[in-house]
């Protein structure tokens, strides 16, 4: 290994350890800190720097795997699911038996599925009806609006069930 490669691997290792500290700090006090996003952005910056150093040398696959996994976790904590999934897929291409990466990728897939079902027209209409039919006394106009929304809900339901019938 060349001196430049050794230097890059050592610097990447230091950055990786720093990232581990930032993630540990976030996990222990993520919700109690105003600097949550700051910590996570530092994680991603350090991971990206370490990753680019390793790409320019004949690098250690195990170190690259750790760095990408840690960056994926930071993306996940920030709600950036697609970049997290991309990093995890790269981790799994390096080591297909990485259980931590597999578990996090499964979690991301579940979150994606939940988001897809929560954003359907039917789900939005149900939430709107629920929000608007609070505890306040209803007027004739508000009852009419609620009735119109319930009719729209039944229309959406009948469309969903008729489209399901065509699928079988």
Coordinates of N, CA and C in Angstrom, one line a residue:
X1 N 0.8 -1.2 0.0 CA 0.0 0.0 0.0 C 0.9 1.2 0.0
X2 N 0.5 2.2 -0.8 CA 1.3 3.4 -0.9 C 1.1 4.3 0.3
X3 N 2.0 5.2 0.5 CA 1.9 6.1 1.7 C 0.7 6.9 1.6
X4 N 0.3 7.4 0.4 CA -0.9 8.2 0.3 C -2.2 7.3 0.6
X5 N -2.1 6.1 0.2 CA -3.3 5.2 0.5 C -3.4 5.0 2.1
X6 N -2.2 4.7 2.7 CA -2.2 4.5 4.2 C -2.8 5.8 4.9
X7 N -2.3 7.0 4.4 CA -2.8 8.2 5.0 C -4.3 8.4 4.8
X8 N -4.8 8.0 3.6 CA -6.3 8.1 3.3 C -7.0 7.2 4.2
X9 N -6.5 6.0 4.4 CA -7.2 5.0 5.2 C -7.2 5.4 6.7
X10 N -6.1 5.9 7.1 CA -6.1 6.4 8.5 C -7.0 7.6 8.8
X11 N -7.0 8.5 7.8 CA -7.9 9.7 8.0 C -9.3 9.3 7.9
X12 N -9.7 8.3 7.0 CA -11.0 7.8 6.9 C -11.4 7.1 8.2
X13 N -10.5 6.4 8.8 CA -10.8 5.7 10.1 C -11.1 6.6 11.2
X14 N -10.3 7.7 11.2 CA -10.5 8.8 12.3 C -11.9 9.4 12.0
X15 N -12.2 9.7 10.8 CA -13.5 10.3 10.5 C -14.7 9.3 10.8
X16 N -14.4 8.0 10.5 CA -15.5 7.0 10.9 C -15.7 6.9 12.4
X17 N -14.6 7.0 13.1 CA -14.8 7.0 14.6 C -15.5 8.2 15.1
X18 N -15.2 9.4 14.5 CA -15.9 10.6 14.8 C -17.4 10.5 14.6
X19 N -17.7 9.9 13.4 CA -19.1 9.7 13.0 C -19.8 8.8 14.1
X20 N -19.1 7.7 14.5 CA -19.7 6.8 15.5 C -20.0 7.6 16.8
X21 N -19.1 8.5 17.1 CA -19.4 9.3 18.3 C -20.6 10.3 18.2
X22 N -20.7 10.9 17.0 CA -21.8 11.8 16.7 C -23.1 11.0 16.8
X23 N -23.1 9.8 16.2 CA -24.3 9.0 16.2 C -24.7 8.5 17.6
X24 N -23.7 8.1 18.3 CA -24.0 7.7 19.7 C -24.6 8.9 20.5
X25 N -24.0 10.1 20.3 CA -24.5 11.2 21.0 C -25.9 11.5 20.6
X26 N -26.2 11.4 19.3 CA -27.6 11.6 18.8 C -28.5 10.6 19.4
X27 N -28.2 9.3 19.5 CA -29.0 8.3 20.0 C -29.3 8.5 21.5
X28 N -28.3 9.0 22.2 CA -28.5 9.1 23.7 C -29.3 10.4 24.0
X29 N -29.2 11.4 23.2 CA -29.9 12.6 23.5 C -30.5 13.3 22.3
X30 N -30.9 12.6 21.3 CA -31.4 13.2 20.0 C -32.6 14.1 20.2
X31 N -33.5 13.6 21.0 CA -34.8 14.4 21.2 C -34.6 15.6 22.2
X32 N -33.5 15.5 23.0 CA -33.4 16.6 24.0 C -32.5 17.7 23.6
X33 N -32.0 17.6 22.3 CA -31.0 18.6 21.9 C -31.5 19.4 20.7
X34 N -31.2 20.7 20.8 CA -31.6 21.6 19.7 C -30.7 21.4 18.5
X35 N -29.5 20.7 18.7 CA -28.5 20.6 17.7 C -28.6 19.3 17.0
X36 N -29.8 18.6 17.0 CA -30.0 17.3 16.4 C -29.6 17.3 14.9
X37 N -30.1 18.2 14.1 CA -29.8 18.3 12.7 C -28.3 18.6 12.5
X38 N -27.8 19.5 13.3 CA -26.4 19.8 13.2 C -25.5 18.6 13.4
X39 N -25.8 17.8 14.4 CA -25.0 16.6 14.6 C -25.1 15.6 13.4
X40 N -26.3 15.5 12.9 CA -26.6 14.5 11.8 C -25.9 15.1 10.5
X41 N -25.9 16.4 10.3 CA -25.2 16.9 9.1 C -23.7 16.7 9.2
X42 N -23.2 16.9 10.5 CA -21.8 16.6 10.7 C -21.4 15.1 10.4
X43 N -22.3 14.3 10.7 CA -22.2 12.8 10.4 C -22.1 12.6 8.9
X44 N -23.0 13.2 8.2 CA -23.0 13.0 6.8 C -21.8 13.6 6.1
X45 N -21.4 14.8 6.5 CA -20.2 15.4 6.0 C -19.0 14.6 6.2
X46 N -18.8 14.1 7.4 CA -17.6 13.3 7.8 C -17.7 12.0 7.0
X47 N -18.8 11.4 6.8 CA -18.9 10.1 6.1 C -18.6 10.4 4.6
X48 N -19.1 11.4 4.1 CA -18.9 11.7 2.7 C -17.4 12.0 2.4
X49 N -16.7 12.7 3.3 CA -15.3 13.0 3.2 C -14.5 11.7 3.3
X50 N -14.9 10.8 4.3 CA -14.2 9.6 4.5 C -14.4 8.7 3.3
X51 N -15.6 8.6 2.8 CA -15.9 7.8 1.6 C -15.1 8.2 0.4
X52 N -15.0 9.6 0.1 CA -14.2 10.0 -1.0 C -12.7 9.7 -0.9
X53 N -12.2 9.8 0.4 CA -10.8 9.5 0.6 C -10.6 8.0 0.3
X54 N -11.5 7.1 0.7 CA -11.3 5.7 0.4 C -11.5 5.4 -1.1
X55 N -12.3 6.1 -1.8 CA -12.5 5.8 -3.2 C -11.2 6.1 -4.0
X56 N -10.4 7.1 -3.5 CA -9.2 7.4 -4.2 C -8.0 6.5 -3.9
X57 N -8.2 5.5 -3.1 CA -7.1 4.6 -2.7 C -7.6 3.2 -2.8
X58 N -6.7 2.3 -2.7 CA -7.1 0.9 -2.7 C -7.6 0.6 -1.3
X59 N -8.8 0.8 -1.1 CA -9.4 0.9 0.3 C -9.8 -0.4 0.9
X60 N -10.1 -0.3 2.1 CA -10.7 -1.4 2.9 C -12.2 -1.5 2.7
X61 N -12.7 -2.6 2.3 CA -14.1 -2.8 2.1 C -14.9 -2.7 3.4
X62 N -14.3 -3.2 4.4 CA -15.0 -3.2 5.7 C -15.1 -1.8 6.3
X63 N -14.1 -1.0 6.1 CA -14.2 0.4 6.5 C -15.2 1.2 5.7
X64 N -15.2 1.0 4.4 CA -16.2 1.6 3.5 C -17.6 1.2 3.9
X65 N -17.8 -0.1 4.2 CA -19.1 -0.6 4.6 C -19.6 0.1 5.9
X66 N -18.7 0.3 6.9 CA -19.1 1.0 8.1 C -19.5 2.5 7.8
X67 N -18.7 3.1 7.0 CA -18.9 4.5 6.7 C -20.3 4.7 6.0
X68 N -20.5 3.8 5.0 CA -21.8 3.9 4.3 C -23.0 3.6 5.2
X69 N -22.8 2.6 6.1 CA -23.9 2.3 7.0 C -24.2 3.5 8.0
X70 N -23.2 4.1 8.5 CA -23.3 5.2 9.4 C -24.0 6.4 8.7
X71 N -23.6 6.6 7.4 CA -24.2 7.7 6.7 C -25.7 7.4 6.4
X72 N -26.0 6.1 6.1 CA -27.4 5.7 5.9 C -28.2 6.0 7.2
X73 N -27.7 5.7 8.3 CA -28.4 5.9 9.6 C -28.7 7.4 9.8
X74 N -27.7 8.3 9.4 CA -27.9 9.7 9.5 C -29.0 10.2 8.6
X75 N -28.9 9.7 7.3 CA -30.0 10.0 6.4 C -31.4 9.6 6.9
X76 N -31.4 8.4 7.5 CA -32.7 7.9 8.0 C -33.2 8.8 9.2
X77 N -32.3 9.1 10.1 CA -32.7 10.0 11.2 C -33.2 11.3 10.7
X78 N -32.7 11.8 9.6 CA -33.1 13.1 9.0 C -34.4 12.9 8.2
X79 N -34.9 11.7 8.0 CA -36.0 11.4 7.2 C -35.8 11.4 5.7
X80 N -34.5 11.3 5.4 CA -34.1 11.2 4.0 C -34.0 9.7 3.6
X81 N -35.1 9.1 3.3 CA -35.2 7.7 3.1 C -34.5 7.1 1.9
X82 N -34.7 7.8 0.7 CA -34.1 7.3 -0.5 C -32.5 7.3 -0.4
X83 N -31.9 8.4 0.0 CA -30.4 8.3 0.1 C -30.0 7.2 1.1
X84 N -30.7 7.1 2.2 CA -30.4 6.0 3.2 C -30.5 4.6 2.5
X85 N -31.6 4.4 1.8 CA -31.7 3.1 1.1 C -30.6 2.9 0.1
X86 N -30.2 3.9 -0.6 CA -29.1 3.7 -1.6 C -27.8 3.3 -0.9
X87 N -27.5 4.0 0.2 CA -26.3 3.6 1.0 C -26.4 2.2 1.5
X88 N -27.6 1.8 2.0 CA -27.7 0.5 2.5 C -27.6 -0.6 1.4
X89 N -28.1 -0.3 0.3 CA -28.0 -1.2 -0.8 C -26.5 -1.4 -1.2
X90 N -25.7 -0.3 -1.2 CA -24.3 -0.4 -1.4 C -23.6 -1.2 -0.3
X91 N -24.0 -1.0 0.9 CA -23.5 -1.8 2.0 C -23.7 -3.3 1.8
X92 N -25.0 -3.6 1.4 CA -25.3 -5.0 1.2 C -24.7 -5.6 0.0
X93 N -24.3 -4.8 -1.0 CA -23.5 -5.3 -2.1 C -22.1 -5.6 -1.7
X94 N -21.6 -4.9 -0.7 CA -20.2 -5.3 -0.1 C -20.3 -6.5 0.7
X95 N -21.3 -6.5 1.6 CA -21.5 -7.7 2.5 C -23.0 -8.0 2.6
X96 N -23.4 -9.0 1.9 CA -24.9 -9.3 1.9 C -25.4 -9.9 3.2
X97 N -24.5 -10.2 4.1 CA -24.9 -10.8 5.4 C -24.9 -9.7 6.5
X98 N -24.8 -8.5 6.2 CA -24.8 -7.4 7.2 C -26.3 -7.2 7.7
X99 N -26.5 -7.8 8.9 CA -27.9 -7.8 9.4 C -28.4 -6.5 9.8
X100 N -27.5 -5.6 10.3 CA -27.9 -4.3 10.7 C -28.4 -3.5 9.5
X101 N -27.7 -3.6 8.4 CA -28.1 -2.9 7.2 C -29.4 -3.5 6.6
X102 N -29.6 -4.8 6.7 CA -30.8 -5.4 6.2 C -32.0 -5.0 7.1
X103 N -31.8 -4.9 8.4 CA -32.9 -4.5 9.3 C -33.3 -3.0 9.0
X104 N -32.3 -2.2 8.8 CA -32.6 -0.8 8.6 C -33.3 -0.6 7.2
X105 N -32.9 -1.4 6.2 CA -33.5 -1.3 4.9 C -34.9 -1.8 5.0
X106 N -35.2 -2.8 5.8 CA -36.6 -3.3 6.0 C -37.4 -2.2 6.6
X107 N -36.9 -1.5 7.6 CA -37.6 -0.4 8.3 C -37.9 0.7 7.3
X108 N -37.0 1.0 6.5 CA -37.2 2.1 5.5 C -38.3 1.6 4.5
X109 N -38.3 0.4 4.1 CA -39.4 -0.1 3.2 C -40.7 0.0 3.9
X110 N -40.8 -0.3 5.2 CA -42.1 -0.2 5.9 C -42.5 1.2 6.0
X111 N -41.6 2.1 6.3 CA -41.9 3.6 6.4 C -42.4 4.0 5.0
X112 N -41.8 3.6 3.9 CA -42.2 4.0 2.6 C -43.7 3.5 2.3
X113 N -43.9 2.3 2.7 CA -45.2 1.7 2.5 C -46.3 2.4 3.3
X114 N -46.0 2.8 4.5 CA -46.9 3.5 5.3 C -47.2 4.9 4.7
X115 N -46.1 5.6 4.3 CA -46.3 6.9 3.7 C -47.2 6.8 2.4
X116 N -47.0 5.8 1.6 CA -47.8 5.6 0.4 C -49.3 5.5 0.8
X117 N -49.6 4.6 1.8 CA -51.0 4.4 2.2 C -51.6 5.6 2.9
X118 N -50.8 6.4 3.6 CA -51.3 7.6 4.3 C -51.6 8.7 3.3
X119 N -51.1 8.7 2.1 CA -51.2 9.8 1.2 C -52.2 9.5 0.1
X120 N -53.0 8.5 0.2 CA -54.0 8.2 -0.8 C -55.1 9.2 -0.7
X121 N -55.9 9.5 -1.7 CA -57.0 10.4 -1.6 C -58.0 9.9 -0.5
X122 N -58.2 8.6 -0.4 CA -59.1 8.1 0.6 C -58.6 8.4 2.0
X123 N -57.4 8.2 2.3 CA -56.8 8.5 3.6 C -56.9 10.0 3.9
X124 N -56.6 10.8 2.9 CA -56.6 12.3 3.2 C -58.0 12.7 3.5
X125 N -59.0 12.2 2.8 CA -60.4 12.5 3.0 C -60.9 12.1 4.4
X126 N -60.5 10.9 4.8 CA -60.9 10.4 6.1 C -60.3 11.3 7.2
X127 N -59.0 11.7 7.1 CA -58.4 12.6 8.0 C -59.1 13.9 8.1
X128 N -59.5 14.4 6.9 CA -60.1 15.7 6.9 C -61.5 15.6 7.6
X129 N -62.2 14.6 7.3 CA -63.5 14.4 8.0 C -63.3 14.3 9.5
X130 N -62.3 13.5 9.9 CA -62.1 13.4 11.3 C -61.7 14.7 12.0
X131 N -60.8 15.5 11.3 CA -60.4 16.7 11.9 C -61.5 17.8 12.0
X132 N -62.4 17.8 11.0 CA -63.5 18.8 10.9 C -64.7 18.4 11.8
X133 N -64.8 17.2 12.1 CA -66.0 16.8 12.9 C -65.6 16.7 14.4
X134 N -64.9 17.7 14.9 CA -64.4 17.7 16.3 C -65.6 17.8 17.3
X135 N -65.3 18.4 18.4 CA -66.3 18.4 19.5 C -67.2 19.6 19.5
X136 N -67.0 20.6 18.5 CA -67.8 21.8 18.5 C -69.2 21.5 18.0
X137 N -70.2 22.2 18.4 CA -71.6 22.0 17.9 C -71.6 22.3 16.4
X138 N -72.3 21.5 15.7 CA -72.3 21.6 14.2 C -73.6 22.5 13.8
X139 N -73.3 23.3 12.8 CA -74.4 24.1 12.2 C -74.9 23.3 11.0
X140 N -76.0 23.8 10.4 CA -76.6 23.1 9.3 C -75.6 23.1 8.1
X141 N -74.9 24.2 7.9 CA -73.9 24.3 6.9 C -72.8 23.3 7.1
X142 N -72.3 23.2 8.3 CA -71.2 22.3 8.6 C -71.6 20.9 8.5
X143 N -72.9 20.6 8.8 CA -73.4 19.2 8.6 C -73.5 18.9 7.2
X144 N -73.9 19.8 6.3 CA -74.0 19.6 4.9 C -72.7 19.4 4.3
X145 N -71.7 20.2 4.7 CA -70.3 19.9 4.2 C -69.8 18.6 4.7
X146 N -70.1 18.2 5.9 CA -69.7 16.9 6.4 C -70.3 15.8 5.5
X147 N -71.6 15.9 5.3 CA -72.4 15.0 4.5 C -71.8 14.9 3.0
X148 N -71.4 16.0 2.5 CA -70.8 16.0 1.1 C -69.5 15.2 1.1
X149 N -68.7 15.4 2.2 CA -67.4 14.7 2.3 C -67.6 13.2 2.5
X150 N -68.6 12.9 3.3 CA -68.9 11.4 3.5 C -69.4 10.8 2.1
X151 N -70.2 11.5 1.4 CA -70.5 11.0 0.0 C -69.3 10.8 -0.9
X152 N -68.4 11.8 -0.8 CA -67.1 11.7 -1.6 C -66.3 10.4 -1.1
X153 N -66.4 10.2 0.2 CA -65.7 9.1 0.8 C -66.3 7.8 0.3
X154 N -67.6 7.7 0.3 CA -68.2 6.5 -0.3 C -68.0 6.3 -1.7
X155 N -67.9 7.4 -2.5 CA -67.5 7.3 -3.9 C -66.1 6.8 -4.1
X156 N -65.2 7.3 -3.3 CA -63.8 6.7 -3.4 C -63.8 5.3 -3.0
X157 N -64.5 4.9 -1.9 CA -64.5 3.5 -1.5 C -65.1 2.6 -2.6
X158 N -66.2 3.1 -3.3 CA -66.7 2.2 -4.3 C -65.8 2.1 -5.5
X159 N -65.0 3.2 -5.8 CA -64.0 3.1 -6.9 C -62.9 2.2 -6.5
X160 N -62.5 2.2 -5.3 CA -61.4 1.3 -4.8 C -61.9 -0.2 -4.9
X161 N -63.1 -0.4 -4.5 CA -63.6 -1.8 -4.5 C -63.9 -2.3 -5.9
X162 N -64.3 -1.4 -6.8 CA -64.5 -1.8 -8.2 C -63.2 -2.1 -8.9
X163 N -62.2 -1.3 -8.5 CA -60.9 -1.5 -9.2 C -60.3 -2.8 -8.6
X164 N -60.5 -3.1 -7.4 CA -60.1 -4.4 -6.9 C -60.7 -5.6 -7.6
X165 N -62.0 -5.4 -7.9 CA -62.8 -6.5 -8.6 C -62.1 -6.8 -9.9
X166 N -61.6 -5.7 -10.6 CA -61.0 -6.0 -11.9 C -59.7 -6.6 -11.8
X167 N -59.0 -6.5 -10.6 CA -57.7 -7.1 -10.5 C -57.8 -8.6 -10.3
X168 N -58.9 -9.2 -9.9 CA -59.0 -10.6 -9.7 C -59.5 -11.3 -10.9

